[in-house]
Amino acid sequence: MRDKLSGEPLAGAFVRTNLKSTASISDENGFFNIKMNDLIDTLIISYVGYAPFVLLKKQFEKGLYGDIYLSHSSILHSVIIDDSLRKTEPEMIDFKDALISNKLDSKIGKFGIADAFNDLQALAGISKINDFQSGLSVDALPPGNNQYFIDGIQIFEPNHSFGLFSAFSSNSIKSVSLYKNFIPDKYNNSGSAVFDFHTLDGNYSKIDAEFGVSNSLFNSHISGPIKKYKTSFVFDFRHSLIDYYLNYLIPGDIDIDFKKMKFSDINIKITHNIKAGNKLSLIYYNGSDNINITNQYQNNWSSDNFFKWNNQAIGLNWNILINNYINYNLIISNSKYNNLSYTNFISETYDSLPTFLNVYSSSSLSLNSIKNDFNLYKGNVKYNFGLNLSGLFINSALGGISNNSSDIEPEIQNTDESVLRMLNLYFRNLIKINHRWEFNYGFSNIIYGSNKSMKYVFSPSVSLLFKPWKYNFINIGYSNQSKNLHSLGSYAVGIPTMLWAISNENKGIPNTSINNFYALFMSKHPDFIFNLELYYKILKNNIFYNGLVDSYNPFSIEGIQFSAIGNDIELSEMISIGNSRAYGVNINSTFNVRKIDFKIAFSINRIFDKYQDMYGNEFFPGKYDLLYSTFFNMGYKINNWDLNLSWKFHSGQVFTIPDKIYKDSNGDIILSYSALNNYRMGNYQSLDFSVNRVFYFWNLPFSFSFGLSNAYNHFNPVYTYIYNKNDYYRINEVSGMPDYPFVSISVGF
């Protein structure tokens, strides 16, 4: 299924027949499969904004194998016809597509950027507990449990500027497949959710270009044919501008100086259509951040912080329809991630001489992967099976040194170098019992480890799908995921000290197992969608990095025993093993009232952790525990104006602070912690609105947007610290982004 003008594959096109019980939806490559029989004499294909396409029996009685081109609607009647098709009774596949596939609105969101993560946070259960959180938290689990892909190629840390922006440019993304309960077996090693971003192939008929600038970044997007109707390319580039004025946004009572906060990223895709149903794509991504911040604190403390990280991925994606029954997808890829975090703390409190504490961490990852995925359609049964081979190479280091000279820098040593080889053999069977019942089961067999020690993990999953009434859908199931790659450090504070470790029984790092029980109800009407989700997750052998100072402040640093920090620290010595329990409810609703689109989401996402060697082996709230979270969005479009208003409100994030502070016989400050996450900061709330206008000048399309993030300037804390004033210890919370006006303009060619 393709756009007639650009040749771009159309994902999510609805295919139905004259029989109400037979329907299909095109995938991200535009492919669809539908069972035909003698009673079917008409095939109708519809897609929002396109004129319906009708095939009669004589045109498909020998089977369909080729490209179908849909034309944009040019008259109102086409829209009315499409609306009537939409009001037919939804089929089972229509419900499943609504749960998984998410098309980005591409509206200007927070900070003047149409960012993919902004759209995803409109869904219940997906959140950021503060403005500077790196990654997304799904169902209260840490962001490090997620996996992110671009066209099936993994990206490890898709965040820019402490999590203010994501690595995914909305200009090149056409849809996102989100799996958070029933994760397909081909995505092994995920502990929470999978986000697979599907990019545009580009224009096959003519050159398209768009250049834009806002007070946050500059972006350019170019696509067109290398060979008309045969080979296309996409080039997308972004570079930040926010660091030129960010210091002016920071409240005056906070001594933070952003000397540098830059990022840039580039997406390139080349697609060649060998023939109908046979497509080859080359994908390349590179993103980098470079940050330097200085802080001035109480108690004569200051710090100079340097953070650098880089993501790179390259892959070859070959998708082919072998025949009318078999679809094969091959992905060969290499993904790399490098991170360096270095902080120099300076104090004048010891013997009236300056004391310098240099703390560092670094990680380097390289993943080589070959994925083979097959879809086989046989009557009412769909089989999905495949074989994935991968090799992961990790090099991590952490440490520090205390001295009396700023000229002495720690010599970074490679303290943990590991190799992980994985083989994933998986199988899935979808049985369509009738148009109201479907049964889905499958498993993955994962063999992982090094040359000397190999482990075997079996991960089953099962679900039952039921359509009891015309507009309603029920899905209940169980799934098990296995996680043997562990990200350590703090996502919540936004400091990218992301260390990585792999499961290794010899080093005391076990494999993490996630058991997920869930039930979902959806009601899908023409102008109203409602879904309710309940879940309960059990995490066994969860990994916790206890070497991190949670309160990022000098008073905590002052309580560190400097002699305990060295250049020979093993990661395995700084982790604890435990279990977690997560449960909650997620509610989403979208509806339309008099040309106004509404989105409402509400969730309760609780998580409790327990570690064997910490705080009496008792459960305590996890870092991403949310008592409640609410999201409201209203969009109104009139002529060429697009008005958008969003409001988010959720409970404050938990934090660890010392509950006892005293001095020993030498007068040194001692911090005592009886529990982790023993303090909850103030609630988060933000009102964001934008006004977007499309107009033509010199026959060129211009888009102009302006708006305001955190419109009523609510104090949204990011971290907290304790300080001494007149011999009294006080808690101080540090805010995230204040009210942030933005303006952006773009022009197309």
XYZ file of C-alpha atoms in Angstrom:
749
model
C 0.000 0.000 0.000
C 1.583 3.282 -1.095
C 0.899 6.981 -1.445
C 0.324 7.663 -5.158
C 2.266 10.942 -5.194
C 5.293 10.155 -3.018
C 5.403 6.356 -3.143
C 5.682 6.257 0.670
C 4.330 2.997 2.187
C 1.094 3.515 4.135
C 0.973 1.856 7.534
C -2.393 1.336 9.206
C -4.542 1.278 6.067
C -7.794 -0.578 6.773
C -8.704 -3.442 4.423
C -12.164 -5.006 4.565
C -14.346 -7.221 2.429
C -18.070 -7.512 1.875
C -18.007 -10.063 4.742
C -18.036 -8.246 8.090
C -15.859 -10.867 9.762
C -12.913 -10.463 7.382
C -10.520 -7.513 7.687
C -6.848 -6.605 7.795
C -4.533 -3.644 8.454
C -1.312 -2.816 6.625
C 1.934 -2.976 8.614
C 4.780 -0.441 8.759
C 5.973 -1.587 5.299
C 2.499 -1.209 3.777
C 2.007 -4.988 3.537
C -1.242 -6.730 4.452
C -2.569 -10.265 4.373
C -6.232 -11.222 4.201
C -7.937 -14.583 3.791
C -10.173 -14.813 0.724
C -12.964 -17.256 -0.081
C -15.756 -17.738 -2.648
C -18.191 -15.563 -0.668
C -15.968 -12.497 -0.991
C -16.566 -10.421 -4.103
C -15.312 -6.963 -3.032
C -12.168 -5.634 -1.367
C -12.287 -2.070 0.001
C -9.145 -0.245 1.185
C -9.473 2.967 3.195
C -7.020 5.334 4.837
C -7.692 8.642 6.569
C -7.237 11.514 4.107
C -7.260 9.212 1.057
C -10.002 8.219 -1.367
C -11.192 4.616 -0.884
C -9.820 1.996 -3.266
C -12.146 -0.797 -4.432
C -11.133 -4.114 -5.984
C -13.675 -6.486 -7.541
C -13.452 -10.264 -7.466
C -12.152 -10.664 -11.011
C -9.196 -8.413 -10.092
C -7.997 -10.511 -7.176
C -9.269 -14.045 -7.818
C -5.710 -15.141 -8.695
C -4.240 -13.484 -5.626
C -2.814 -10.034 -4.941
C 0.909 -9.564 -5.318
C 2.073 -6.037 -6.057
C 1.730 -2.392 -5.065
C -1.581 -0.616 -4.543
C -1.488 3.187 -4.774
C -3.967 5.368 -2.868
C -4.735 8.959 -3.862
C -5.257 11.888 -1.510
C -8.870 13.017 -1.108
C -9.490 16.223 -3.016
C -13.215 16.629 -2.388
C -15.318 16.474 0.736
C -17.290 13.457 -0.468
C -14.221 11.259 -0.152
C -13.931 12.151 3.509
C -17.592 11.348 4.064
C -17.157 7.947 2.425
C -14.125 7.242 4.580
C -16.107 8.242 7.682
C -18.882 5.812 6.790
C -16.338 3.041 6.465
C -14.894 3.988 9.825
C -18.332 3.585 11.400
C -18.612 -0.037 10.384
C -18.197 -2.585 13.134
C -14.499 -2.741 14.144
C -12.805 -6.099 13.774
C -10.370 -7.792 16.128
C -7.343 -6.602 14.154
C -8.621 -3.022 14.382
C -8.544 -3.212 18.193
C -5.047 -4.685 18.241
C -3.733 -2.018 15.891
C -5.191 0.725 18.116
C -3.284 -0.720 21.098
C 0.108 -1.019 19.413
C 0.427 1.514 16.601
C 0.774 5.183 17.537
C 0.858 7.849 14.839
C 2.608 11.017 15.983
C 0.566 14.214 15.960
C 3.723 16.206 15.109
C 2.300 19.200 16.926
C 4.665 21.646 18.553
C 4.899 20.511 22.163
C 7.078 21.429 25.113
C 10.030 23.753 24.477
C 9.064 24.454 20.867
C 9.859 21.015 19.455
C 7.545 18.387 17.987
C 9.180 15.580 19.940
C 8.186 11.918 19.774
C 8.415 11.493 23.560
C 5.890 14.311 24.108
C 3.243 12.387 22.161
C 3.958 9.149 24.001
C 3.546 10.784 27.419
C -0.095 11.380 26.524
C -0.628 7.641 27.159
C -1.452 6.436 30.671
C 1.387 4.569 32.327
C 4.094 6.391 30.354
C 5.669 9.270 32.230
C 8.680 11.365 33.156
C 8.742 12.177 36.851
C 10.517 15.475 36.175
C 11.621 17.656 33.258
C 15.175 16.305 33.328
C 14.446 12.589 33.518
C 16.306 10.656 30.854
C 14.048 8.230 29.024
C 10.473 7.224 29.744
C 9.178 5.303 32.731
C 6.587 2.672 31.784
C 4.300 1.292 34.509
C 6.648 2.657 37.226
C 9.637 0.635 36.002
C 12.989 2.391 35.436
C 13.661 3.793 31.934
C 16.674 1.497 31.669
C 14.246 -1.425 31.368
C 12.962 -0.130 28.017
C 14.314 -0.880 24.575
C 14.306 1.672 21.748
C 14.603 0.856 18.054
C 14.697 2.718 14.749
C 13.299 0.403 12.078
C 14.309 -2.575 14.216
C 17.846 -1.276 14.961
C 18.529 -0.701 18.646
C 19.399 2.696 20.161
C 20.646 2.524 23.760
C 20.188 5.996 25.325
C 17.894 8.102 23.112
C 18.077 11.320 25.139
C 19.450 14.813 24.638
C 20.168 17.590 27.159
C 19.468 15.647 30.373
C 16.243 14.250 28.916
C 14.715 17.569 27.791
C 14.555 16.209 24.236
C 14.537 12.743 22.715
C 16.763 11.435 19.947
C 13.803 10.950 17.591
C 12.960 13.756 15.183
C 9.244 13.821 14.407
C 10.040 14.928 10.845
C 11.365 11.489 9.944
C 9.059 9.308 12.101
C 5.753 8.111 10.660
C 4.610 5.847 13.513
C 5.677 4.114 16.712
C 4.924 0.527 17.676
C 4.622 0.351 21.457
C 4.656 -3.005 23.237
C 4.299 -2.882 27.006
C 2.537 -6.074 28.049
C 2.615 -8.651 25.305
C 6.091 -7.969 23.911
C 6.857 -9.885 20.684
C 9.449 -12.575 21.227
C 11.792 -11.113 18.605
C 12.506 -8.252 21.034
C 14.519 -10.191 23.572
C 16.197 -8.607 26.609
C 13.436 -6.097 27.391
C 12.265 -5.705 30.969
C 9.475 -3.178 30.623
C 8.495 -1.919 27.164
C 9.636 -1.734 23.548
C 9.426 1.404 21.403
C 10.041 0.696 17.711
C 10.085 3.917 15.664
C 9.260 3.448 11.974
C 10.826 6.058 9.711
C 9.686 7.444 6.378
C 11.081 5.955 3.196
C 11.110 9.371 1.541
C 9.571 10.758 -1.622
C 10.010 8.508 -4.661
C 8.851 11.095 -7.236
C 10.310 14.533 -6.322
C 12.589 16.378 -3.896
C 10.910 17.539 -0.679
C 12.686 19.767 1.830
C 11.799 21.514 5.076
C 13.993 23.840 7.119
C 13.007 25.143 10.518
C 14.354 27.099 13.454
C 13.077 27.693 16.972
C 14.582 29.036 20.152
C 15.479 25.412 20.983
C 17.061 24.048 17.816
C 17.646 24.225 14.085
C 16.383 21.346 11.950
C 16.483 20.348 8.301
C 14.686 17.515 6.516
C 15.273 16.545 2.883
C 13.898 13.556 0.975
C 13.554 12.578 -2.652
C 14.318 10.037 -5.340
C 17.745 8.741 -6.229
C 16.032 6.858 -9.032
C 12.400 7.814 -9.593
C 9.821 5.353 -8.245
C 12.660 2.949 -7.449
C 15.133 4.358 -4.898
C 14.607 7.120 -2.338
C 16.556 8.867 0.421
C 15.812 10.740 3.650
C 18.232 13.134 5.367
C 17.303 14.697 8.727
C 19.604 16.898 10.836
C 19.065 18.788 14.125
C 21.332 21.028 16.198
C 20.474 22.618 19.544
C 20.332 26.344 20.245
C 19.031 26.283 23.812
C 22.413 26.671 25.513
C 22.794 30.245 24.214
C 20.222 31.534 26.683
C 19.500 28.712 29.157
C 21.258 30.522 32.002
C 18.691 33.313 31.740
C 15.893 30.827 32.465
C 17.406 29.484 35.681
C 16.082 31.139 38.858
C 18.514 33.644 40.349
C 18.770 31.898 43.727
C 20.346 28.791 42.139
C 24.051 29.081 41.437
C 24.199 27.020 38.262
C 26.136 28.113 35.206
C 25.509 26.286 31.935
C 28.797 26.880 30.137
C 27.897 24.418 27.418
C 24.840 22.282 26.613
C 24.854 21.234 22.981
C 23.475 18.302 21.065
C 23.054 17.287 17.454
C 21.721 14.256 15.626
C 21.428 12.998 12.085
C 19.156 10.400 10.436
C 19.854 8.992 6.982
C 17.818 6.353 5.190
C 18.169 4.994 1.660
C 15.466 2.656 0.365
C 15.547 0.611 -2.816
C 12.558 -1.292 -4.162
C 13.981 -4.321 -5.917
C 10.507 -5.220 -7.122
C 6.967 -5.263 -5.743
C 7.056 -6.724 -2.234
C 10.864 -6.704 -2.109
C 12.444 -3.719 -0.340
C 15.968 -3.018 0.899
C 16.769 -0.140 3.319
C 20.012 1.263 4.720
C 19.543 3.166 8.005
C 22.094 5.348 9.802
C 21.727 7.359 13.013
C 24.238 9.427 15.000
C 23.521 11.600 18.025
C 25.898 13.336 20.445
C 25.767 15.562 23.544
C 28.429 17.761 25.125
C 27.666 19.476 28.453
C 29.682 21.540 30.930
C 28.010 22.914 34.089
C 29.453 24.608 37.154
C 27.703 24.773 40.537
C 28.222 26.865 43.644
C 26.812 25.415 46.878
C 26.526 26.049 50.582
C 29.441 25.182 52.898
C 32.088 26.502 50.481
C 31.512 23.711 47.989
C 31.610 24.092 44.209
C 31.827 21.688 41.298
C 32.750 21.572 37.635
C 30.850 18.917 35.672
C 31.574 17.460 32.239
C 29.244 15.056 30.457
C 29.602 13.570 26.990
C 27.673 10.797 25.332
C 27.227 9.536 21.794
C 24.899 7.109 20.036
C 25.522 5.567 16.651
C 23.617 2.900 14.746
C 23.817 1.530 11.235
C 21.810 -1.293 9.745
C 20.541 -3.021 6.645
C 16.853 -3.975 6.562
C 15.569 -6.344 3.876
C 11.848 -7.033 3.724
C 10.471 -9.447 1.150
C 7.166 -11.117 0.365
C 8.370 -14.585 -0.576
C 4.863 -15.496 -1.732
C 1.263 -14.812 -0.715
C 1.779 -16.688 2.552
C 5.299 -15.860 3.781
C 6.873 -12.534 4.708
C 10.588 -12.454 5.612
C 12.525 -9.659 7.305
C 16.318 -9.584 7.740
C 18.119 -6.938 9.808
C 21.912 -6.749 10.060
C 23.044 -3.952 12.369
C 25.717 -2.450 14.605
C 24.867 -0.115 17.493
C 27.361 1.811 19.620
C 27.036 3.927 22.744
C 29.761 5.840 24.606
C 29.409 7.880 27.766
C 31.845 9.844 29.912
C 30.887 11.656 33.120
C 33.529 13.615 35.037
C 33.012 15.924 38.037
C 35.561 17.908 40.012
C 34.282 18.861 43.495
C 36.163 21.615 45.356
C 35.915 22.241 49.113
C 37.701 24.573 51.527
C 36.351 23.010 54.719
C 39.220 20.645 55.540
C 42.223 22.166 57.370
C 41.461 25.499 55.655
C 43.020 24.078 52.476
C 41.199 23.334 49.238
C 40.237 19.695 48.796
C 39.488 18.309 45.359
C 37.360 15.218 44.806
C 37.396 13.952 41.226
C 34.669 11.435 40.404
C 34.225 9.771 37.029
C 32.283 7.068 35.234
C 32.369 5.831 31.673
C 30.696 3.190 29.543
C 31.239 1.875 26.059
C 28.843 -0.536 24.338
C 28.908 -2.167 20.935
C 26.147 -4.488 19.712
C 26.395 -6.573 16.525
C 23.148 -8.240 15.550
C 21.612 -10.436 12.840
C 17.839 -10.861 13.022
C 15.811 -13.278 10.921
C 12.036 -12.930 11.238
C 9.318 -14.879 9.375
C 5.548 -14.420 9.223
C 3.606 -17.361 7.817
C -0.133 -17.076 7.090
C -2.108 -20.296 6.795
C -5.876 -20.008 6.884
C -6.970 -18.623 10.247
C -3.545 -19.209 11.775
C -0.552 -16.861 11.763
C 2.902 -18.136 12.697
C 5.745 -15.829 13.672
C 9.160 -17.367 14.205
C 12.781 -16.469 13.824
C 16.377 -16.638 14.926
C 18.402 -13.711 16.296
C 22.161 -13.744 16.846
C 23.965 -10.937 18.666
C 27.253 -10.113 20.313
C 27.486 -7.363 22.932
C 30.782 -5.836 24.044
C 30.845 -3.655 27.192
C 33.611 -1.641 28.796
C 32.673 0.212 32.012
C 34.706 2.149 34.564
C 34.047 4.195 37.686
C 36.103 5.668 40.456
C 37.489 8.815 41.997
C 40.410 10.364 43.792
C 40.720 12.906 46.606
C 43.705 15.254 46.639
C 44.829 18.805 47.307
C 45.454 19.880 43.754
C 43.081 20.549 40.886
C 45.789 19.526 38.426
C 45.565 15.855 39.384
C 43.009 13.971 37.322
C 42.022 10.348 37.917
C 43.459 7.852 35.505
C 40.435 6.074 34.110
C 41.000 2.353 34.113
C 38.874 -0.290 32.408
C 37.572 -2.049 35.466
C 34.861 -4.161 33.867
C 35.212 -5.444 30.316
C 32.641 -8.030 29.281
C 31.417 -9.914 26.247
C 27.879 -11.244 25.973
C 26.776 -13.527 23.176
C 23.081 -14.241 22.704
C 21.036 -16.580 20.573
C 17.257 -16.142 20.573
C 15.104 -18.789 18.911
C 11.420 -17.864 19.135
C 8.034 -19.060 17.962
C 4.536 -17.546 18.141
C 1.168 -18.900 17.034
C -1.937 -16.752 16.583
C -5.110 -18.792 16.159
C -8.242 -17.004 14.997
C -10.990 -19.255 16.339
C -13.691 -17.042 14.825
C -14.304 -13.314 14.392
C -14.857 -12.975 18.165
C -12.141 -15.184 19.658
C -8.376 -15.343 19.199
C -5.766 -17.304 21.092
C -2.108 -16.302 21.115
C 0.795 -18.229 22.596
C 4.529 -18.389 22.102
C 7.948 -18.621 23.662
C 11.543 -17.585 23.236
C 14.603 -19.700 23.953
C 17.579 -17.536 24.834
C 21.101 -18.869 25.214
C 23.484 -16.226 26.523
C 26.882 -15.870 28.130
C 30.562 -15.907 27.277
C 32.677 -18.649 25.755
C 33.362 -20.169 29.176
C 29.868 -20.031 30.641
C 26.559 -20.255 28.786
C 23.073 -20.023 30.303
C 19.648 -20.982 28.977
C 16.410 -19.057 29.566
C 12.917 -20.102 28.489
C 10.342 -17.272 28.353
C 6.709 -18.232 27.622
C 3.703 -15.976 26.994
C 0.016 -16.509 26.362
C -3.036 -14.316 25.789
C -6.733 -14.668 25.039
C -8.496 -12.032 22.946
C -12.266 -11.770 23.010
C -14.726 -9.435 21.271
C -17.925 -9.901 23.305
C -19.922 -7.027 21.806
C -19.894 -4.911 18.684
C -17.607 -2.120 19.924
C -15.818 -3.853 22.808
C -12.654 -5.882 23.189
C -11.080 -7.833 26.085
C -7.520 -9.129 26.327
C -6.108 -11.093 29.248
C -2.700 -12.681 29.379
C 0.634 -13.516 30.928
C 4.121 -12.848 29.619
C 7.646 -13.430 30.805
C 10.666 -11.383 29.779
C 14.310 -12.033 30.479
C 16.837 -9.231 30.958
C 20.585 -9.806 30.929
C 21.768 -6.273 30.080
C 21.496 -3.895 33.042
C 21.809 -0.101 33.009
C 23.024 1.469 36.236
C 23.029 5.053 37.454
C 20.454 7.777 37.854
C 17.883 8.459 35.171
C 15.705 10.493 37.540
C 18.163 13.270 38.337
C 19.036 13.549 34.667
C 22.780 13.095 35.082
C 23.862 10.568 32.431
C 26.143 8.446 34.610
C 24.908 5.412 32.764
C 27.073 2.441 33.617
C 26.241 -0.915 32.112
C 26.695 -4.480 33.255
C 25.740 -7.876 31.840
C 24.494 -10.947 33.638
C 27.411 -13.050 34.782
C 26.923 -15.648 37.491
C 30.660 -15.776 38.143
C 30.632 -12.072 39.039
C 27.450 -12.285 41.080
C 25.214 -10.559 38.498
C 22.201 -12.785 37.766
C 19.642 -12.649 34.985
C 16.544 -10.550 35.777
C 13.165 -12.171 35.191
C 9.936 -10.157 34.754
C 6.579 -11.916 35.096
C 3.658 -9.813 33.902
C -0.062 -10.520 34.425
C -2.476 -8.156 32.718
C -6.084 -7.593 31.686
C -7.321 -4.988 29.220
C -10.728 -3.727 28.177
C -11.278 -1.454 25.167
C -14.400 0.195 23.806
C -13.884 1.629 20.313
C -16.663 3.728 18.834
C -16.437 5.998 15.766
C -15.884 9.164 17.835
C -14.934 7.689 21.191
C -12.233 5.285 22.387
C -11.838 4.103 25.958
C -9.440 1.536 27.339
C -8.760 0.254 30.835
C -5.656 -1.743 31.730
C -4.776 -3.605 34.920
C -1.354 -5.140 35.483
C 0.752 -6.862 38.111
C 4.486 -7.430 37.579
C 6.955 -9.517 39.578
C 10.647 -8.768 39.046
C 13.116 -11.349 40.314
C 16.848 -10.708 40.701
C 16.459 -6.997 40.103
C 19.746 -5.061 39.961
C 20.300 -1.946 42.097
C 23.411 0.223 41.856
C 24.124 1.233 45.463
C 27.246 3.218 44.589
C 25.218 6.225 43.463
C 24.779 9.219 45.759
C 21.098 9.966 45.267
C 21.108 13.508 46.604
C 23.274 15.242 44.033
C 24.601 17.889 46.421
C 27.828 18.760 48.205
C 26.548 17.902 51.650
C 26.200 14.267 50.644
C 29.621 14.375 49.037
C 30.951 15.801 52.297
C 29.835 12.633 54.051
C 31.709 10.307 51.685
C 34.740 8.488 53.013
C 37.229 9.682 50.398
C 39.662 6.859 51.073
C 37.048 4.341 49.935
C 37.056 5.678 46.399
C 39.731 4.474 44.027
C 40.445 3.568 40.443
C 40.035 -0.176 40.943
C 36.325 -0.399 41.803
C 34.493 -3.411 40.378
C 30.884 -2.832 39.355
C 29.873 -6.136 40.920
C 31.002 -4.757 44.300
C 28.579 -1.848 44.031
C 25.306 -3.591 43.192
C 22.617 -5.246 45.270
C 20.259 -8.007 44.182
C 16.595 -7.975 45.100
C 12.984 -8.300 43.989
C 10.339 -5.792 42.972
C 6.552 -5.684 42.772
C 4.740 -3.320 40.414
C 1.003 -2.941 39.966
C -1.405 -0.357 38.683
C -4.262 0.779 36.510
C -4.048 2.785 33.267
C -7.053 4.530 31.690
C -7.016 6.240 28.281
C -9.844 7.992 26.502
C -10.058 9.974 23.255
C -13.207 11.598 21.909
C -14.467 14.460 19.766
C -16.991 17.165 20.675
C -17.920 19.737 18.043
C -14.630 19.576 16.155
C -12.583 19.620 19.368
C -10.417 16.552 19.982
C -9.868 15.487 23.585
C -7.377 13.079 25.152
C -7.636 12.126 28.809
C -5.395 9.718 30.682
C -5.262 8.637 34.304
C -2.999 6.101 35.954
C -1.860 4.679 39.266
C 1.600 3.124 38.910
C 3.103 1.683 42.099
C 6.398 -0.136 42.514
C 8.108 -1.474 45.634
C 11.668 -2.793 45.861
C 13.352 -5.092 48.359
C 17.069 -5.880 48.470
C 18.598 -8.630 50.526
C 21.511 -6.673 51.984
C 19.844 -3.311 52.481
C 17.610 -1.827 55.194
C 16.254 -4.928 56.830
C 15.131 -6.660 53.645
C 11.877 -4.675 53.679
C 9.914 -3.320 50.722
C 10.207 0.420 50.039
C 8.836 2.638 47.199
C 10.815 2.465 43.970
C 12.320 5.531 42.320
C 9.521 5.839 39.731
C 6.610 5.116 42.040
C 3.611 7.333 41.185
C 0.605 7.570 43.484
C -1.400 9.059 40.618
C -0.905 10.698 37.244
C -3.331 12.681 35.073
C -3.000 13.997 31.533
C -5.437 16.214 29.615
C -5.118 17.419 26.022
C -7.429 19.495 23.871
C -6.861 20.192 20.185
C -8.909 22.398 17.881
C -8.280 22.933 14.175
C -9.963 25.671 12.174
C -8.931 26.514 8.628
C -5.116 26.742 8.766
C -4.960 27.287 12.539
C -4.143 24.506 14.963
C -4.632 25.159 18.693
C -3.291 22.716 21.251
C -3.434 22.737 25.062
C -2.051 20.084 27.445
C -1.970 19.742 31.222
C -0.057 17.112 33.181
C -0.281 16.502 36.913
C 1.262 13.701 38.960
C 2.550 12.966 42.438
C 6.063 14.027 43.358
C 9.069 11.791 42.886
C 10.606 9.910 45.772
C 14.126 10.714 46.910
C 16.673 9.523 49.444
C 17.794 11.904 52.163
C 19.662 11.213 55.422
C 17.357 10.968 58.426
C 20.177 11.530 60.936
C 23.120 13.917 60.727
C 25.812 14.123 63.406
C 29.523 14.690 63.914
C 31.998 12.124 65.109
C 34.768 12.690 67.665
C 36.935 14.303 65.016
C 34.213 16.749 64.043
C 33.557 15.070 60.692
C 29.964 15.038 59.449
C 28.276 11.629 59.402
C 25.146 10.996 57.324
C 22.874 8.165 58.440
C 20.334 6.543 56.098
C 17.773 4.127 57.518
C 15.889 3.614 54.230
C 15.973 4.396 50.541
C 13.435 6.718 48.889
C 12.236 7.978 52.266
C 11.167 11.418 51.054
C 8.600 12.484 48.431
C 8.991 15.861 46.792
C 6.220 18.220 45.700
C 3.737 17.398 42.951
C 4.584 17.916 39.305
C 2.215 19.937 37.153
C 2.636 21.754 33.869
C 0.264 23.586 31.523
C 1.543 23.812 27.943
C -0.146 25.417 24.965
C 0.803 26.143 21.372
C -0.735 27.924 18.397
C 0.253 26.704 14.949
C -0.475 28.401 11.634
C 0.182 27.254 8.077
C 0.334 29.889 5.332
C 1.817 30.376 1.862
C 4.314 33.027 0.841
C 5.967 33.128 -2.600
C 4.051 29.867 -3.197
C 6.040 28.208 -0.420
C 4.360 26.589 2.616
C 5.359 28.192 5.920
C 4.533 26.862 9.389
C 4.601 29.330 12.271
C 4.185 28.268 15.896
C 4.340 29.950 19.248
C 3.427 28.860 22.750
C 4.351 28.580 26.380
C 5.533 25.581 28.417
C 4.764 25.457 32.167
C 2.507 28.430 31.562
C 1.798 29.310 35.201
C 5.427 28.690 36.213
C 4.794 25.886 38.678
C 7.747 24.834 40.834
C 8.530 21.293 39.647
C 11.411 19.855 41.713
C 14.133 17.778 40.078
C 16.339 16.973 43.069
C 16.747 17.936 46.710
C 19.648 18.530 49.053
C 20.328 19.287 52.706
C 22.217 22.375 53.804
C 23.361 23.862 57.103
C 22.158 27.293 58.143
C 22.849 28.575 61.651
C 23.534 25.002 62.803
C 20.133 23.857 61.549
C 19.914 21.360 58.701
C 17.298 22.172 56.101
C 15.886 20.501 52.995
C 15.968 22.465 49.772
C 14.321 21.409 46.510
C 15.713 22.515 43.155
C 13.242 23.236 40.364
C 13.265 22.062 36.789
C 12.295 24.206 33.812
C 10.392 27.437 34.606
C 7.827 28.976 32.247
C 9.347 28.714 28.792
C 8.025 30.741 25.839
C 8.892 29.422 22.401
C 8.614 30.440 18.768
C 9.370 28.332 15.719
C 9.064 28.747 11.982
C 9.684 26.355 9.113
C 9.473 26.514 5.341
C 8.961 23.724 2.850
C 10.216 23.396 -0.721
